[in-house]
Amino acid sequence: MTMTQTSATAMVARVSTIENMERGIEYDRAAFNTWKYRHYFEFDSLKSDKNISVRCTLCIGRKLLSTSKNSTSNLSKHLARCHKNVKLTENPQDPLTDVTAVATTSTSTGQTSDGPTPAKQVKLDVRATGLSAAELKKLVAAYIVEDMLPISTVDSESFRRIVEKIPTKSGVELPQRKSFVGYLEREYDKMNSNLKATLEEAEFVSTTADIWTVNNKSFMGVTVHWINSTLQHNKAALACKRIRGSHTYDVIGAEIEEIHSSYGLQGKVIATVTDNASNFAKAFRVCQPCHLESESENEEGDDEEPTFTDVIEALSAASGDAQFSLPPHYRCASHTINLISTSDVDKHLNSCADTKAVYRSSIAKCSAL
């Protein structure tokens, strides 16, 4: 080879290297190189002055894709279409400059950047999201309590198979029924203590009470409502107790007073709302706290002759009454309106011969539907 040919070859190599470096610098300034999801793709080659080839590291077999150097819309559509279930994370590191590094290295090694760059292992941000034992028990307890399911649900084979599919940390297992009962009792005590501490800060509260029967078993439910220091309405369930025997006024009064006392609500309850049942009405009428008579009653009494009462008889009669007091009573307005729209309207329509036949016929047709 002559000196002229050697010089020409060296000149061509130098020009090729400079072109590769310029193309690398141009790529380094491209939109793809500064893209936030750049780390999910590997640079493959420069196809032209405007396009580059990259490989998706999320695809099996690292699919080869073509995109513009000045736009990443092609790659964004690929991620949205093929990897929509992957939680993408932005690259916290500085953008990679594969081509620039290759072009710079080629000046010392005499190699060009036309060939593919070495594959790099991309680290995906996949963090362990397994539940701890406390988190798993809390979720299962909420499911059982909120849906009012039997505690034996945790021993169900099908239920345990479902729970096994939940990602958990190493060694975490769902407890058996006996240990789960103890967990529920501890959580109840903790919740009860927190509720009592919250109610201690409330100056005034109101409560509601109701009794219902399911499968020949009666229950009393009591709720409490209050407004906190930020003027937000709060509510909580105080009790859902089994009521045995007849629902007499004294039984109802004793249960309500016991529930109020257990949460330290004496003197705080400004009203209790119930339905229009006669036993509730009598309980609050009989168990109202004793107040001084009004001035008008006192004035009327001044003109009357004094009467004498047998103290022994009065004490004997009082011993049979409840030894407690209940807060002021309010009847539920919604229940009152419901009674008016059903019972009272029904009585009125049936009281007139002209409307009775039409009303009963209409009701019968509606019931048949």
PDB file of N, CA and C in Angstrom, residues 163-196:
ATOM      1  N   VAL A 163     -57.251 -16.124  50.684  1.00  0.00           N
ATOM      2  CA  VAL A 163     -56.292 -15.317  51.441  1.00  0.00           C
ATOM      3  C   VAL A 163     -54.859 -15.676  51.058  1.00  0.00           C
ATOM      4  N   GLU A 164     -54.624 -16.941  50.727  1.00  0.00           N
ATOM      5  CA  GLU A 164     -53.273 -17.362  50.348  1.00  0.00           C
ATOM      6  C   GLU A 164     -52.785 -16.669  49.079  1.00  0.00           C
ATOM      7  N   LYS A 165     -53.717 -16.186  48.254  1.00  0.00           N
ATOM      8  CA  LYS A 165     -53.338 -15.491  47.025  1.00  0.00           C
ATOM      9  C   LYS A 165     -52.918 -14.047  47.283  1.00  0.00           C
ATOM     10  N   ILE A 166     -53.156 -13.539  48.486  1.00  0.00           N
ATOM     11  CA  ILE A 166     -52.767 -12.169  48.821  1.00  0.00           C
ATOM     12  C   ILE A 166     -51.269 -12.137  49.105  1.00  0.00           C
ATOM     13  N   PRO A 167     -50.529 -11.235  48.466  1.00  0.00           N
ATOM     14  CA  PRO A 167     -49.076 -11.160  48.731  1.00  0.00           C
ATOM     15  C   PRO A 167     -48.803 -10.783  50.187  1.00  0.00           C
ATOM     16  N   THR A 168     -48.065 -11.612  50.876  1.00  0.00           N
ATOM     17  CA  THR A 168     -47.719 -11.352  52.272  1.00  0.00           C
ATOM     18  C   THR A 168     -46.220 -11.515  52.464  1.00  0.00           C
ATOM     19  N   LYS A 169     -45.743 -11.000  53.556  1.00  0.00           N
ATOM     20  CA  LYS A 169     -44.333 -11.154  53.876  1.00  0.00           C
ATOM     21  C   LYS A 169     -44.039 -12.590  54.301  1.00  0.00           C
ATOM     22  N   SER A 170     -42.800 -12.936  54.318  1.00  0.00           N
ATOM     23  CA  SER A 170     -42.396 -14.312  54.600  1.00  0.00           C
ATOM     24  C   SER A 170     -42.876 -14.755  55.978  1.00  0.00           C
ATOM     25  N   GLY A 171     -43.497 -15.935  56.028  1.00  0.00           N
ATOM     26  CA  GLY A 171     -43.928 -16.512  57.295  1.00  0.00           C
ATOM     27  C   GLY A 171     -45.267 -16.033  57.803  1.00  0.00           C
ATOM     28  N   VAL A 172     -45.973 -15.179  57.060  1.00  0.00           N
ATOM     29  CA  VAL A 172     -47.264 -14.649  57.512  1.00  0.00           C
ATOM     30  C   VAL A 172     -48.369 -15.622  57.125  1.00  0.00           C
ATOM     31  N   GLU A 173     -49.175 -16.030  58.097  1.00  0.00           N
ATOM     32  CA  GLU A 173     -50.293 -16.930  57.864  1.00  0.00           C
ATOM     33  C   GLU A 173     -51.525 -16.410  58.591  1.00  0.00           C
ATOM     34  N   LEU A 174     -52.698 -16.737  58.049  1.00  0.00           N
ATOM     35  CA  LEU A 174     -53.950 -16.357  58.691  1.00  0.00           C
ATOM     36  C   LEU A 174     -54.169 -17.225  59.921  1.00  0.00           C
ATOM     37  N   PRO A 175     -54.462 -16.637  61.093  1.00  0.00           N
ATOM     38  CA  PRO A 175     -54.642 -17.436  62.309  1.00  0.00           C
ATOM     39  C   PRO A 175     -55.916 -18.268  62.263  1.00  0.00           C
ATOM     40  N   GLN A 176     -55.960 -19.279  63.116  1.00  0.00           N
ATOM     41  CA  GLN A 176     -57.145 -20.105  63.237  1.00  0.00           C
ATOM     42  C   GLN A 176     -58.213 -19.376  64.055  1.00  0.00           C
ATOM     43  N   ARG A 177     -59.367 -20.026  64.168  1.00  0.00           N
ATOM     44  CA  ARG A 177     -60.521 -19.372  64.788  1.00  0.00           C
ATOM     45  C   ARG A 177     -60.256 -18.960  66.233  1.00  0.00           C
ATOM     46  N   LYS A 178     -59.665 -19.843  67.038  1.00  0.00           N
ATOM     47  CA  LYS A 178     -59.487 -19.547  68.461  1.00  0.00           C
ATOM     48  C   LYS A 178     -58.602 -18.326  68.675  1.00  0.00           C
ATOM     49  N   SER A 179     -57.480 -18.286  68.000  1.00  0.00           N
ATOM     50  CA  SER A 179     -56.587 -17.136  68.158  1.00  0.00           C
ATOM     51  C   SER A 179     -57.186 -15.885  67.534  1.00  0.00           C
ATOM     52  N   PHE A 180     -58.014 -16.053  66.492  1.00  0.00           N
ATOM     53  CA  PHE A 180     -58.634 -14.895  65.851  1.00  0.00           C
ATOM     54  C   PHE A 180     -59.687 -14.269  66.752  1.00  0.00           C
ATOM     55  N   VAL A 181     -60.382 -15.079  67.543  1.00  0.00           N
ATOM     56  CA  VAL A 181     -61.354 -14.543  68.504  1.00  0.00           C
ATOM     57  C   VAL A 181     -60.651 -13.644  69.513  1.00  0.00           C
ATOM     58  N   GLY A 182     -59.508 -14.094  70.009  1.00  0.00           N
ATOM     59  CA  GLY A 182     -58.743 -13.270  70.936  1.00  0.00           C
ATOM     60  C   GLY A 182     -58.303 -11.961  70.310  1.00  0.00           C
ATOM     61  N   TYR A 183     -57.926 -12.012  69.033  1.00  0.00           N
ATOM     62  CA  TYR A 183     -57.519 -10.785  68.338  1.00  0.00           C
ATOM     63  C   TYR A 183     -58.697  -9.816  68.229  1.00  0.00           C
ATOM     64  N   LEU A 184     -59.891 -10.330  67.892  1.00  0.00           N
ATOM     65  CA  LEU A 184     -61.071  -9.470  67.780  1.00  0.00           C
ATOM     66  C   LEU A 184     -61.414  -8.826  69.120  1.00  0.00           C
ATOM     67  N   GLU A 185     -61.302  -9.590  70.197  1.00  0.00           N
ATOM     68  CA  GLU A 185     -61.609  -9.041  71.515  1.00  0.00           C
ATOM     69  C   GLU A 185     -60.621  -7.936  71.897  1.00  0.00           C
ATOM     70  N   ARG A 186     -59.363  -8.132  71.587  1.00  0.00           N
ATOM     71  CA  ARG A 186     -58.368  -7.087  71.888  1.00  0.00           C
ATOM     72  C   ARG A 186     -58.611  -5.837  71.054  1.00  0.00           C
ATOM     73  N   GLU A 187     -58.984  -6.025  69.791  1.00  0.00           N
ATOM     74  CA  GLU A 187     -59.273  -4.869  68.941  1.00  0.00           C
ATOM     75  C   GLU A 187     -60.526  -4.140  69.415  1.00  0.00           C
ATOM     76  N   TYR A 188     -61.518  -4.909  69.903  1.00  0.00           N
ATOM     77  CA  TYR A 188     -62.731  -4.281  70.431  1.00  0.00           C
ATOM     78  C   TYR A 188     -62.411  -3.445  71.665  1.00  0.00           C
ATOM     79  N   ASP A 189     -61.622  -3.999  72.571  1.00  0.00           N
ATOM     80  CA  ASP A 189     -61.246  -3.248  73.770  1.00  0.00           C
ATOM     81  C   ASP A 189     -60.472  -1.980  73.408  1.00  0.00           C
ATOM     82  N   LYS A 190     -59.603  -2.091  72.426  1.00  0.00           N
ATOM     83  CA  LYS A 190     -58.829  -0.919  72.006  1.00  0.00           C
ATOM     84  C   LYS A 190     -59.748   0.149  71.401  1.00  0.00           C
ATOM     85  N   MET A 191     -60.666  -0.273  70.537  1.00  0.00           N
ATOM     86  CA  MET A 191     -61.593   0.669  69.919  1.00  0.00           C
ATOM     87  C   MET A 191     -62.509   1.292  70.959  1.00  0.00           C
ATOM     88  N   ASN A 192     -62.946   0.487  71.936  1.00  0.00           N
ATOM     89  CA  ASN A 192     -63.819   0.981  72.990  1.00  0.00           C
ATOM     90  C   ASN A 192     -63.111   2.040  73.830  1.00  0.00           C
ATOM     91  N   SER A 193     -61.863   1.796  74.150  1.00  0.00           N
ATOM     92  CA  SER A 193     -61.094   2.765  74.939  1.00  0.00           C
ATOM     93  C   SER A 193     -60.899   4.066  74.171  1.00  0.00           C
ATOM     94  N   ASN A 194     -60.628   3.959  72.881  1.00  0.00           N
ATOM     95  CA  ASN A 194     -60.453   5.160  72.064  1.00  0.00           C
ATOM     96  C   ASN A 194     -61.745   5.963  71.975  1.00  0.00           C
ATOM     97  N   LEU A 195     -62.886   5.261  71.857  1.00  0.00           N
ATOM     98  CA  LEU A 195     -64.167   5.954  71.783  1.00  0.00           C
ATOM     99  C   LEU A 195     -64.489   6.662  73.092  1.00  0.00           C
ATOM    100  N   LYS A 196     -64.221   6.009  74.213  1.00  0.00           N
ATOM    101  CA  LYS A 196     -64.469   6.644  75.508  1.00  0.00           C
ATOM    102  C   LYS A 196     -63.600   7.883  75.688  1.00  0.00           C
TER     103      LYS A 196
END
